[in-house]
Amino acid sequence: MTRRNDPEPDSTRQRLLEAAGETFADHGFAASTIQMISQRAGANIASVNYYFGSKEKLYHEVLTFGRRVSGEADQPLVTAPVGENPRVTLRRFIRRYLDCLLSPDRPEWYNKLVAREIAEPSVALDELIEIKIQPIRQHLASIVTDMHGGHVDAKMLQQVMESVVGQCLFYYRCRHVVLRLRGLAQYDEATIDEIAENLSAFSIGGITALLQLDLPTLRAKN
Amino acid sequence: MTRRNDPEPDSTRQRLLEAAGETFADHGFAASTIQMISQRAGANIASVNYYFGSKEKLYHEVLTFGRRVSGEADQPLVTAPVGENPRVTLRRFIRRYLDCLLSPDRPEWYNKLVAREIAEPSVALDELIEIKIQPIRQHLASIVTDMHGGHVDAKMLQQVMESVVGQCLFYYRCRHVVLRLRGLAQYDEATIDEIAENLSAFSIGGITALLQLDLPTLRAKN
DNA sequence: TGACTTTTCAAATGAACGTTTCAATTATGT
DNA sequence: ACATAATTGAAACGTTCATTTGAAAAGTCA
């Protein structure tokens, strides 16, 4: 209780949270052992249960910890200068999101953990959606609405979110295949740039096509 | 050895392969227990090791078995009438691929297993790429080449494959989030239809945009 | 039917892991 | 310095799981 409000930067508890975040992000909950985590944190194997009570409770704390830490870091992901060209905003969002997921040097374990949870939810999914997906959906929605210059059907917005996020996540979740096919050992800045560029072009084209589809089709139906 | 060349349809060995395929597809290798598999197959817990030697060897046999069985089933996925409008071909490919991945009634465990392997490879990745990814890549490549009416840069083709497959896989891998956001308990035919429709429109728009980007940009650089 | 092989079954084995325990050590407050 | 609380450490415990074992049952062939 004392430590909770007094987060000394290098306490065992803190090191465990960091180590657990990275380990869970890399291997998932089940495949991560307490031994791996405590070893990575330079702590005793019993420390996890001493500080958190159980592996599962540690996982929960890691999620809230990551959310808190990444909460501020996420702001640039979903913010844009007012009046900016929505295509540029989309491009930047994609670039930043890919960066979070693919950059090998930055220890972005929280986004990776969320990507894992989205694929195979193990804890409160609704909360995670609220925290991580909805902001992205809102952001993309405003971009699309901007591009269209008016109200856009909600299903269209949902589709755009799914397509854009789906593409981005693919490069993370399926990175081994992508890297193999591209003949790379790991992502480098140039490759991420190139992917972001192409993915943006593809998505802008896709959104444009959807918006064109939107009006005549729906009007005709009603 | 005798049984290998003589695949009696309802032998214990065969039931184990089926049950293991479904179980591995549903829960992944590590989370699937031999107990679950043998129970599902209506066999004794020792039968896996009797017939296959180990859980890992069973997994390998399941992959080859699934490849063989699905090999024929995959033909329609990557074939099209000659001279067909490439947009129609793309649309059908997407519809069929989504069907394999999302349809709740059809027991399409092999595609799901491959989707799992692509995300988190546990065995020979190259072979899997050769078997499942390359055909799709070839198919999409010929569609794009058709749409463009001539040779298309290889990186462009790679990008298209990644975007299209990425989107499709998203609806499978992240189905819990998608279903939650769409307020559904599980995918139904109408929803799969709608997704396929939108995803096709989005992808055709994306491909068109990429192709427009292709020529001027690359010409300018060289 | 009777020897022989193949298959099934329940129980045993051993390894990996989360968790508990308790003594040793370190920090804290007086 | 002392007492008390917090933390660390190593070993032990209980569970889950893959795998092994050996005996029972079923099948095969003369």
Short mmCIF file of C-alpha atoms (C1' of nucleotides) in Angstrom, two decimals:
data_model
loop_
_atom_site.label_atom_id
_atom_site.label_comp_id
_atom_site.label_asym_id
_atom_site.label_seq_id
_atom_site.Cartn_x
_atom_site.Cartn_y
_atom_site.Cartn_z
CA MET A 1 0.00 0.00 0.00
CA THR A 2 2.78 2.42 0.86
CA ARG A 3 4.67 1.64 -2.33
CA ARG A 4 1.54 1.95 -4.47
CA ASN A 5 1.35 5.72 -4.07
CA ASP A 6 5.08 6.15 -4.02
CA PRO A 7 6.39 4.65 -7.26
CA GLU A 8 10.12 4.66 -6.70
CA PRO A 9 11.54 4.30 -10.16
CA ASP A 10 13.81 1.35 -9.55
CA SER A 11 12.03 -0.59 -6.86
CA THR A 12 11.65 -4.32 -7.25
CA ARG A 13 7.97 -3.86 -7.77
CA GLN A 14 8.58 -1.45 -10.62
CA ARG A 15 11.19 -3.63 -12.25
CA LEU A 16 8.80 -6.54 -12.07
CA LEU A 17 6.08 -4.56 -13.83
CA GLU A 18 8.44 -3.59 -16.65
CA ALA A 19 9.88 -7.06 -16.99
CA ALA A 20 6.45 -8.63 -16.90
CA GLY A 21 5.15 -6.20 -19.52
CA GLU A 22 7.93 -7.07 -21.91
CA THR A 23 7.68 -10.78 -21.22
CA PHE A 24 3.90 -10.92 -21.56
CA ALA A 25 4.09 -8.87 -24.76
CA ASP A 26 6.71 -11.19 -26.20
CA HIS A 27 5.29 -14.56 -25.24
CA GLY A 28 1.74 -14.08 -24.03
CA PHE A 29 0.37 -14.77 -20.58
CA ALA A 30 0.45 -18.54 -20.56
CA ALA A 31 3.88 -18.95 -22.13
CA SER A 32 5.47 -16.44 -19.77
CA THR A 33 6.75 -18.07 -16.61
CA ILE A 34 7.27 -16.37 -13.31
CA GLN A 35 10.84 -17.52 -13.51
CA MET A 36 11.40 -15.64 -16.77
CA ILE A 37 9.84 -12.50 -15.39
CA SER A 38 11.60 -12.40 -12.05
CA GLN A 39 14.90 -13.28 -13.72
CA ARG A 40 14.46 -10.43 -16.20
CA ALA A 41 13.69 -8.12 -13.31
CA GLY A 42 16.64 -9.35 -11.30
CA ALA A 43 14.35 -10.42 -8.51
CA ASN A 44 13.64 -13.59 -6.65
CA ILE A 45 11.08 -16.04 -7.96
CA ALA A 46 8.88 -15.47 -4.93
CA SER A 47 8.75 -11.72 -5.44
CA VAL A 48 5.91 -11.85 -7.92
CA ASN A 49 3.64 -13.47 -5.40
CA TYR A 50 4.95 -11.24 -2.65
CA TYR A 51 4.17 -8.03 -4.52
CA PHE A 52 1.18 -9.02 -6.61
CA GLY A 53 -0.31 -12.13 -5.03
CA SER A 54 -0.37 -14.20 -8.20
CA LYS A 55 0.68 -14.29 -11.81
CA GLU A 56 -2.82 -13.33 -12.86
CA LYS A 57 -2.98 -10.33 -10.58
CA LEU A 58 0.41 -9.29 -11.89
CA TYR A 59 -1.01 -9.43 -15.39
CA HIS A 60 -3.86 -7.14 -14.43
CA GLU A 61 -1.50 -4.68 -12.82
CA VAL A 62 0.70 -4.78 -15.88
CA LEU A 63 -2.27 -3.82 -18.03
CA THR A 64 -3.26 -0.89 -15.82
CA PHE A 65 0.36 0.16 -15.45
CA GLY A 66 0.88 0.01 -19.20
CA ARG A 67 -2.33 1.88 -19.82
CA ARG A 68 -1.25 4.65 -17.46
CA VAL A 69 2.25 4.91 -18.89
CA SER A 70 1.10 4.64 -22.48
CA GLY A 71 -1.93 6.85 -21.93
CA GLU A 72 0.16 9.96 -22.34
CA ALA A 73 2.25 8.42 -25.10
CA ASP A 74 -0.94 7.66 -27.02
CA GLN A 75 -1.98 11.29 -27.28
CA PRO A 76 0.16 11.96 -30.38
CA LEU A 77 -1.26 8.81 -31.93
CA VAL A 78 -4.75 10.23 -32.11
CA THR A 79 -4.27 13.98 -32.21
CA ALA A 80 -3.77 16.26 -35.17
CA PRO A 81 -3.44 19.99 -35.81
CA VAL A 82 -6.86 21.47 -36.51
CA GLY A 83 -7.58 22.11 -40.15
CA GLU A 84 -4.90 19.70 -41.33
CA ASN A 85 -5.44 17.77 -44.55
CA PRO A 86 -7.14 14.56 -43.41
CA ARG A 87 -4.92 12.51 -45.75
CA VAL A 88 -1.86 13.83 -43.97
CA THR A 89 -3.45 13.08 -40.61
CA LEU A 90 -4.20 9.53 -41.68
CA ARG A 91 -0.71 9.07 -42.99
CA ARG A 92 0.79 10.25 -39.72
CA PHE A 93 -1.50 8.05 -37.67
CA ILE A 94 -0.48 5.01 -39.67
CA ARG A 95 3.19 5.90 -39.45
CA ARG A 96 3.03 6.31 -35.69
CA TYR A 97 0.94 3.24 -35.09
CA LEU A 98 3.31 1.12 -37.17
CA ASP A 99 6.20 2.65 -35.31
CA CYS A 100 4.75 1.62 -31.97
CA LEU A 101 4.21 -1.91 -33.20
CA LEU A 102 7.25 -2.52 -35.38
CA SER A 103 10.12 -0.38 -34.18
CA PRO A 104 12.72 -2.82 -32.87
CA ASP A 105 14.58 -0.43 -30.58
CA ARG A 106 11.69 1.18 -28.72
CA PRO A 107 10.35 -1.08 -25.97
CA GLU A 108 6.71 -0.57 -26.85
CA TRP A 109 5.41 -3.51 -24.92
CA TYR A 110 2.01 -2.07 -24.12
CA ASN A 111 0.79 -1.75 -27.68
CA LYS A 112 2.06 -5.23 -28.39
CA LEU A 113 0.27 -6.54 -25.34
CA VAL A 114 -2.95 -4.90 -26.46
CA ALA A 115 -2.53 -6.36 -29.94
CA ARG A 116 -2.24 -9.73 -28.26
CA GLU A 117 -5.29 -9.15 -26.08
CA ILE A 118 -7.30 -8.05 -29.09
CA ALA A 119 -6.45 -11.25 -30.89
CA GLU A 120 -6.96 -13.53 -27.91
CA PRO A 121 -8.76 -11.75 -25.09
CA SER A 122 -7.98 -13.06 -21.65
CA VAL A 123 -9.34 -10.26 -19.46
CA ALA A 124 -12.06 -7.63 -19.60
CA LEU A 125 -12.31 -7.02 -23.32
CA ASP A 126 -14.76 -4.13 -23.06
CA GLU A 127 -12.41 -2.05 -21.01
CA LEU A 128 -9.58 -2.62 -23.46
CA ILE A 129 -11.80 -1.69 -26.38
CA GLU A 130 -12.84 1.46 -24.59
CA ILE A 131 -9.28 2.45 -23.83
CA LYS A 132 -7.41 1.55 -26.98
CA ILE A 133 -9.82 0.89 -29.84
CA GLN A 134 -12.40 3.62 -29.39
CA PRO A 135 -9.88 6.49 -29.52
CA ILE A 136 -8.48 5.07 -32.74
CA ARG A 137 -11.97 4.61 -34.11
CA GLN A 138 -12.89 8.19 -33.17
CA HIS A 139 -9.73 9.48 -34.76
CA LEU A 140 -10.23 7.58 -37.99
CA ALA A 141 -13.89 8.54 -38.01
CA SER A 142 -13.08 12.21 -37.88
CA ILE A 143 -10.51 11.77 -40.63
CA VAL A 144 -13.03 10.02 -42.86
CA THR A 145 -15.74 12.54 -42.08
CA ASP A 146 -13.28 15.28 -42.95
CA MET A 147 -12.40 13.60 -46.22
CA HIS A 148 -16.03 13.19 -47.09
CA GLY A 149 -16.99 16.66 -46.01
CA GLY A 150 -20.06 15.51 -44.11
CA HIS A 151 -21.78 12.76 -42.17
CA VAL A 152 -20.69 9.22 -42.96
CA ASP A 153 -22.61 6.03 -42.27
CA ALA A 154 -21.52 4.37 -39.02
CA LYS A 155 -20.97 1.02 -40.71
CA MET A 156 -18.64 2.68 -43.16
CA LEU A 157 -16.63 4.13 -40.28
CA GLN A 158 -16.50 0.74 -38.62
CA GLN A 159 -15.27 -0.79 -41.86
CA VAL A 160 -12.54 1.82 -42.25
CA MET A 161 -11.32 1.25 -38.72
CA GLU A 162 -11.21 -2.48 -39.28
CA SER A 163 -9.37 -2.19 -42.57
CA VAL A 164 -6.76 0.28 -41.38
CA VAL A 165 -6.15 -1.33 -38.01
CA GLY A 166 -6.25 -4.77 -39.60
CA GLN A 167 -3.52 -3.85 -42.02
CA CYS A 168 -1.34 -2.30 -39.33
CA LEU A 169 -1.74 -5.23 -36.98
CA PHE A 170 -0.89 -7.64 -39.78
CA TYR A 171 2.61 -6.22 -39.96
CA TYR A 172 3.02 -6.83 -36.28
CA ARG A 173 1.19 -10.11 -35.75
CA CYS A 174 2.51 -11.70 -38.92
CA ARG A 175 5.89 -10.02 -38.91
CA HIS A 176 7.77 -13.29 -39.28
CA VAL A 177 6.07 -14.02 -42.58
CA VAL A 178 6.35 -10.44 -43.80
CA LEU A 179 10.03 -10.25 -42.95
CA ARG A 180 10.71 -13.61 -44.54
CA LEU A 181 8.96 -12.61 -47.76
CA ARG A 182 10.77 -9.29 -47.80
CA GLY A 183 14.09 -10.96 -47.05
CA LEU A 184 14.71 -9.02 -43.86
CA ALA A 185 15.92 -10.09 -40.44
CA GLN A 186 13.94 -7.33 -38.72
CA TYR A 187 12.11 -4.15 -39.52
CA ASP A 188 14.26 -1.09 -40.11
CA GLU A 189 13.21 2.53 -40.32
CA ALA A 190 13.32 2.57 -44.11
CA THR A 191 11.05 -0.45 -44.38
CA ILE A 192 8.60 0.94 -41.84
CA ASP A 193 8.57 4.18 -43.81
CA GLU A 194 7.90 2.37 -47.03
CA ILE A 195 5.15 0.26 -45.52
CA ALA A 196 3.55 3.31 -43.95
CA GLU A 197 3.66 5.10 -47.26
CA ASN A 198 2.10 2.27 -49.24
CA LEU A 199 -0.39 1.43 -46.54
CA SER A 200 -1.49 5.08 -46.42
CA ALA A 201 -1.92 5.23 -50.18
CA PHE A 202 -3.84 1.97 -50.15
CA SER A 203 -6.07 3.12 -47.31
CA ILE A 204 -6.79 6.54 -48.77
CA GLY A 205 -7.75 4.84 -52.01
CA GLY A 206 -9.86 2.36 -50.08
CA ILE A 207 -11.63 5.03 -48.08
CA THR A 208 -12.31 7.04 -51.21
CA ALA A 209 -13.79 4.00 -52.90
CA LEU A 210 -15.96 3.23 -49.86
CA LEU A 211 -17.24 6.78 -49.72
CA GLN A 212 -18.14 6.67 -53.38
CA LEU A 213 -19.89 3.39 -52.76
CA ASP A 214 -21.68 4.78 -49.77
CA LEU A 215 -24.00 7.39 -51.14
CA PRO A 216 -25.43 5.96 -54.35
CA THR A 217 -25.82 2.44 -52.96
CA LEU A 218 -27.51 3.43 -49.74
CA ARG A 219 -29.67 6.06 -51.40
CA ALA A 220 -30.82 3.50 -53.93
CA LYS A 221 -31.76 1.05 -51.21
CA ASN A 222 -33.86 3.44 -49.13
CA MET B 1 3.14 -48.21 -41.16
CA THR B 2 0.29 -50.36 -42.41
CA ARG B 3 -2.33 -47.80 -41.50
CA ARG B 4 -0.42 -44.94 -43.12
CA ASN B 5 -1.18 -46.13 -46.64
CA ASP B 6 -4.60 -47.37 -45.74
CA PRO B 7 -6.55 -44.42 -44.34
CA GLU B 8 -9.68 -46.08 -43.06
CA PRO B 9 -12.10 -43.20 -42.67
CA ASP B 10 -13.10 -43.77 -39.07
CA SER B 11 -10.02 -45.31 -37.55
CA THR B 12 -8.80 -44.02 -34.21
CA ARG B 13 -5.79 -42.54 -35.95
CA GLN B 14 -8.02 -40.61 -38.34
CA ARG B 15 -10.33 -39.39 -35.60
CA LEU B 16 -7.31 -38.21 -33.66
CA LEU B 17 -6.06 -36.20 -36.63
CA GLU B 18 -9.42 -34.51 -37.06
CA ALA B 19 -9.87 -33.84 -33.38
CA ALA B 20 -6.33 -32.55 -33.05
CA GLY B 21 -6.76 -30.27 -36.05
CA GLU B 22 -9.85 -28.69 -34.57
CA THR B 23 -8.35 -28.44 -31.11
CA PHE B 24 -5.05 -26.95 -32.29
CA ALA B 25 -6.92 -24.50 -34.51
CA ASP B 26 -9.12 -23.44 -31.61
CA HIS B 27 -6.55 -23.17 -28.84
CA GLY B 28 -3.09 -23.33 -30.36
CA PHE B 29 -0.46 -25.97 -29.78
CA ALA B 30 0.54 -25.17 -26.22
CA ALA B 31 -2.98 -24.66 -24.88
CA SER B 32 -4.26 -27.88 -26.41
CA THR B 33 -3.84 -30.83 -24.10
CA ILE B 34 -3.62 -34.43 -25.15
CA GLN B 35 -6.56 -35.06 -22.90
CA MET B 36 -8.74 -32.59 -24.83
CA ILE B 37 -7.73 -34.11 -28.14
CA SER B 38 -8.17 -37.75 -27.24
CA GLN B 39 -11.45 -37.00 -25.51
CA ARG B 40 -12.73 -35.18 -28.59
CA ALA B 41 -11.68 -38.17 -30.68
CA GLY B 42 -13.27 -40.62 -28.30
CA ALA B 43 -9.93 -42.30 -27.75
CA ASN B 44 -7.78 -43.11 -24.80
CA ILE B 45 -5.27 -40.60 -23.54
CA ALA B 46 -2.38 -42.88 -24.46
CA SER B 47 -3.50 -43.21 -28.06
CA VAL B 48 -1.77 -40.03 -29.20
CA ASN B 49 1.58 -41.35 -28.15
CA TYR B 50 0.75 -44.79 -29.45
CA TYR B 51 -0.11 -43.56 -32.94
CA PHE B 52 2.11 -40.49 -33.28
CA GLY B 53 4.88 -40.83 -30.73
CA SER B 54 4.41 -37.41 -29.18
CA LYS B 55 2.22 -34.33 -29.14
CA GLU B 56 4.71 -32.51 -31.34
CA LYS B 57 4.80 -35.27 -33.94
CA LEU B 58 1.02 -35.28 -33.91
CA TYR B 59 1.09 -31.57 -34.64
CA HIS B 60 3.33 -32.13 -37.63
CA GLU B 61 1.12 -34.88 -38.95
CA VAL B 62 -1.92 -32.66 -38.47
CA LEU B 63 -0.28 -29.99 -40.61
CA THR B 64 0.56 -32.38 -43.43
CA PHE B 65 -2.84 -34.03 -43.15
CA GLY B 66 -4.58 -30.67 -43.25
CA ARG B 67 -2.48 -29.56 -46.17
CA ARG B 68 -3.39 -32.67 -48.12
CA VAL B 69 -7.09 -32.45 -47.33
CA SER B 70 -7.29 -28.71 -47.87
CA GLY B 71 -5.05 -28.81 -50.90
CA GLU B 72 -7.96 -29.69 -53.10
CA ALA B 73 -10.33 -27.41 -51.24
CA ASP B 74 -7.97 -24.52 -51.85
CA GLN B 75 -8.21 -24.75 -55.62
CA PRO B 76 -11.39 -22.65 -55.81
CA LEU B 77 -9.75 -20.08 -53.54
CA VAL B 78 -7.10 -19.21 -56.08
CA THR B 79 -8.67 -20.06 -59.41
CA ALA B 80 -10.83 -17.98 -61.69
CA PRO B 81 -12.43 -18.28 -65.11
CA VAL B 82 -10.06 -16.94 -67.74
CA GLY B 83 -10.88 -13.49 -68.99
CA GLU B 84 -12.99 -12.64 -65.95
CA ASN B 85 -13.06 -9.07 -64.70
CA PRO B 86 -10.22 -8.93 -62.16
CA ARG B 87 -12.42 -6.97 -59.77
CA VAL B 88 -14.91 -9.81 -59.72
CA THR B 89 -12.10 -12.30 -59.22
CA LEU B 90 -10.78 -10.31 -56.27
CA ARG B 91 -14.22 -10.01 -54.78
CA ARG B 92 -14.74 -13.77 -55.02
CA PHE B 93 -11.35 -14.51 -53.53
CA ILE B 94 -12.06 -12.28 -50.55
CA ARG B 95 -15.52 -13.76 -50.08
CA ARG B 96 -14.18 -17.29 -50.12
CA TYR B 97 -11.23 -16.58 -47.92
CA LEU B 98 -13.44 -14.87 -45.35
CA ASP B 99 -15.82 -17.79 -45.58
CA CYS B 100 -13.03 -20.24 -44.76
CA LEU B 101 -11.97 -18.16 -41.80
CA LEU B 102 -15.25 -16.91 -40.40
CA SER B 103 -18.00 -19.34 -41.27
CA PRO B 104 -19.17 -20.80 -37.97
CA ASP B 105 -20.70 -23.98 -39.32
CA ARG B 106 -17.99 -25.23 -41.65
CA PRO B 107 -15.16 -26.91 -39.72
CA GLU B 108 -12.37 -25.15 -41.57
CA TRP B 109 -9.69 -25.93 -39.07
CA TYR B 110 -6.77 -25.97 -41.47
CA ASN B 111 -7.02 -22.35 -42.58
CA LYS B 112 -7.40 -21.31 -38.98
CA LEU B 113 -4.38 -23.33 -38.04
CA VAL B 114 -2.36 -21.70 -40.79
CA ALA B 115 -3.53 -18.26 -39.67
CA ARG B 116 -2.24 -19.18 -36.24
CA GLU B 117 1.07 -20.42 -37.59
CA ILE B 118 1.51 -17.28 -39.64
CA ALA B 119 1.06 -15.16 -36.55
CA GLU B 120 3.22 -17.30 -34.30
CA PRO B 121 5.29 -19.77 -36.27
CA SER B 122 6.20 -22.92 -34.40
CA VAL B 123 7.36 -25.13 -37.26
CA ALA B 124 9.02 -24.77 -40.64
CA LEU B 125 7.73 -21.39 -41.72
CA ASP B 126 9.15 -21.55 -45.23
CA GLU B 127 7.17 -24.61 -46.11
CA LEU B 128 3.96 -23.04 -44.87
CA ILE B 129 4.63 -19.87 -46.82
CA GLU B 130 5.27 -21.92 -49.93
CA ILE B 131 2.08 -23.89 -49.53
CA LYS B 132 -0.44 -21.31 -48.39
CA ILE B 133 0.91 -17.79 -48.91
CA GLN B 134 2.56 -18.04 -52.29
CA PRO B 135 -0.56 -19.30 -54.10
CA ILE B 136 -2.54 -16.41 -52.65
CA ARG B 137 0.22 -14.01 -53.58
CA GLN B 138 0.33 -15.37 -57.12
CA HIS B 139 -3.41 -15.11 -57.40
CA LEU B 140 -3.55 -11.54 -56.15
CA ALA B 141 -0.56 -10.66 -58.33
CA SER B 142 -2.31 -11.82 -61.45
CA ILE B 143 -5.43 -9.92 -60.45
CA VAL B 144 -3.47 -6.73 -59.94
CA THR B 145 -1.51 -7.21 -63.15
CA ASP B 146 -4.80 -7.71 -64.93
CA MET B 147 -6.24 -4.57 -63.43
CA HIS B 148 -3.19 -2.58 -64.38
CA GLY B 149 -2.96 -4.07 -67.83
CA GLY B 150 0.78 -4.69 -67.64
CA HIS B 151 3.78 -5.42 -65.45
CA VAL B 152 3.56 -4.22 -61.85
CA ASP B 153 6.44 -3.62 -59.47
CA ALA B 154 7.07 -6.61 -57.19
CA LYS B 155 6.98 -4.46 -54.06
CA MET B 156 3.57 -3.22 -55.08
CA LEU B 157 2.35 -6.81 -55.40
CA GLN B 158 3.80 -7.65 -52.03
CA GLN B 159 2.02 -4.67 -50.54
CA VAL B 160 -1.31 -5.67 -52.06
CA MET B 161 -0.99 -9.19 -50.73
CA GLU B 162 -0.18 -7.88 -47.26
CA SER B 163 -3.06 -5.42 -47.25
CA VAL B 164 -5.69 -7.82 -48.52
CA VAL B 165 -4.59 -10.80 -46.43
CA GLY B 166 -4.05 -8.51 -43.45
CA GLN B 167 -7.60 -7.28 -43.62
CA CYS B 168 -9.04 -10.76 -44.01
CA LEU B 169 -7.01 -12.19 -41.17
CA PHE B 170 -8.04 -9.32 -38.93
CA TYR B 171 -11.65 -10.47 -39.05
CA TYR B 172 -10.53 -13.90 -37.94
CA ARG B 173 -7.76 -13.14 -35.48
CA CYS B 174 -9.58 -10.21 -33.87
CA ARG B 175 -13.07 -11.60 -34.24
CA HIS B 176 -13.92 -11.08 -30.59
CA VAL B 177 -13.33 -7.36 -30.86
CA VAL B 178 -15.06 -7.08 -34.23
CA LEU B 179 -18.09 -9.00 -33.02
CA ARG B 180 -18.27 -6.98 -29.85
CA LEU B 181 -18.12 -3.69 -31.72
CA ARG B 182 -20.74 -4.89 -34.18
CA GLY B 183 -22.93 -6.21 -31.40
CA LEU B 184 -22.95 -9.78 -32.65
CA ALA B 185 -22.52 -13.10 -30.88
CA GLN B 186 -20.95 -14.72 -33.93
CA TYR B 187 -20.54 -14.12 -37.62
CA ASP B 188 -23.56 -14.86 -39.79
CA GLU B 189 -23.77 -15.15 -43.54
CA ALA B 190 -25.20 -11.67 -43.96
CA THR B 191 -22.39 -10.08 -41.98
CA ILE B 192 -19.72 -12.03 -43.85
CA ASP B 193 -21.34 -10.90 -47.08
CA GLU B 194 -21.34 -7.30 -45.98
CA ILE B 195 -17.74 -7.44 -44.80
CA ALA B 196 -16.66 -9.11 -48.03
CA GLU B 197 -18.43 -6.45 -50.02
CA ASN B 198 -16.92 -3.53 -48.15
CA LEU B 199 -13.52 -5.13 -47.96
CA SER B 200 -13.56 -5.72 -51.70
CA ALA B 201 -14.52 -2.14 -52.41
CA PHE B 202 -11.86 -0.89 -50.05
CA SER B 203 -9.22 -3.12 -51.58
CA ILE B 204 -10.07 -2.31 -55.17
CA GLY B 205 -9.85 1.36 -54.28
CA GLY B 206 -6.57 0.74 -52.49
CA ILE B 207 -5.07 -1.20 -55.39
CA THR B 208 -6.15 1.47 -57.82
CA ALA B 209 -4.52 4.14 -55.69
CA LEU B 210 -1.31 2.11 -55.38
CA LEU B 211 -1.16 1.58 -59.12
CA GLN B 212 -1.60 5.28 -59.73
CA LEU B 213 1.13 5.95 -57.22
CA ASP B 214 3.37 3.36 -58.81
CA LEU B 215 4.20 4.75 -62.20
CA PRO B 216 4.85 8.44 -61.66
CA THR B 217 6.71 7.95 -58.38
CA LEU B 218 9.00 5.21 -59.58
CA ARG B 219 9.60 6.85 -62.94
CA ALA B 220 10.57 10.06 -61.21
CA LYS B 221 13.04 8.29 -58.96
CA ASN B 222 14.91 6.45 -61.72
"C1'" DT C 1 -9.17 -73.09 -31.10
"C1'" DG C 2 -4.72 -71.20 -30.10
"C1'" DA C 3 -0.51 -68.46 -30.85
"C1'" DC C 4 0.50 -63.91 -32.16
"C1'" DT C 5 0.00 -59.02 -33.06
"C1'" DT C 6 -2.39 -54.78 -32.63
"C1'" DT C 7 -5.02 -51.74 -30.02
"C1'" DT C 8 -7.08 -49.94 -25.79
"C1'" DC C 9 -7.01 -48.73 -21.06
"C1'" DA C 10 -5.93 -47.10 -16.31
"C1'" DA C 11 -2.38 -46.07 -13.49
"C1'" DA C 12 2.44 -44.54 -12.73
"C1'" DT C 13 6.33 -41.43 -13.75
"C1'" DG C 14 8.71 -37.35 -14.16
"C1'" DA C 15 9.15 -32.59 -15.54
"C1'" DA C 16 7.51 -27.78 -15.48
"C1'" DC C 17 5.28 -24.47 -13.20
"C1'" DG C 18 2.57 -21.45 -9.79
"C1'" DT C 19 2.35 -20.95 -5.18
"C1'" DT C 20 3.56 -21.34 -0.20
"C1'" DT C 21 6.58 -21.39 3.60
"C1'" DC C 22 9.82 -19.89 6.66
"C1'" DA C 23 14.31 -18.48 7.83
"C1'" DA C 24 17.76 -14.84 6.63
"C1'" DT C 25 18.50 -10.20 5.55
"C1'" DT C 26 17.63 -5.43 5.16
"C1'" DA C 27 15.26 -1.23 6.13
"C1'" DT C 28 12.66 1.84 9.41
"C1'" DG C 29 11.29 4.22 13.43
"C1'" DT C 30 12.33 5.18 18.27
"C1'" DA D 1 21.22 0.12 19.42
"C1'" DC D 2 16.98 -2.08 19.52
"C1'" DA D 3 12.55 -3.77 18.14
"C1'" DT D 4 9.56 -4.19 14.50
"C1'" DA D 5 8.21 -4.44 9.86
"C1'" DA D 6 9.38 -5.10 5.02
"C1'" DT D 7 11.87 -7.66 1.74
"C1'" DT D 8 14.63 -11.36 -0.14
"C1'" DG D 9 16.05 -16.13 -0.78
"C1'" DA D 10 16.00 -21.17 -1.17
"C1'" DA D 11 13.54 -25.03 -0.64
"C1'" DA D 12 9.10 -27.48 -0.47
"C1'" DC D 13 4.35 -28.39 -2.02
"C1'" DG D 14 0.59 -29.35 -5.03
"C1'" DT D 15 -1.15 -29.38 -9.66
"C1'" DT D 16 -1.15 -30.03 -14.49
"C1'" DC D 17 0.55 -32.10 -18.20
"C1'" DA D 18 3.15 -35.22 -21.64
"C1'" DT D 19 4.85 -39.51 -21.65
"C1'" DT D 20 5.65 -44.39 -20.21
"C1'" DT D 21 4.30 -48.82 -18.62
"C1'" DG D 22 2.25 -53.08 -18.45
"C1'" DA D 23 -1.72 -55.58 -18.35
"C1'" DA D 24 -6.32 -56.39 -20.54
"C1'" DA D 25 -9.06 -56.65 -24.73
"C1'" DA D 26 -9.74 -57.16 -29.54
"C1'" DG D 27 -8.28 -58.56 -33.88
"C1'" DT D 28 -5.69 -61.73 -37.20
"C1'" DC D 29 -4.32 -65.83 -39.15
"C1'" DA D 30 -3.03 -70.87 -38.98
#
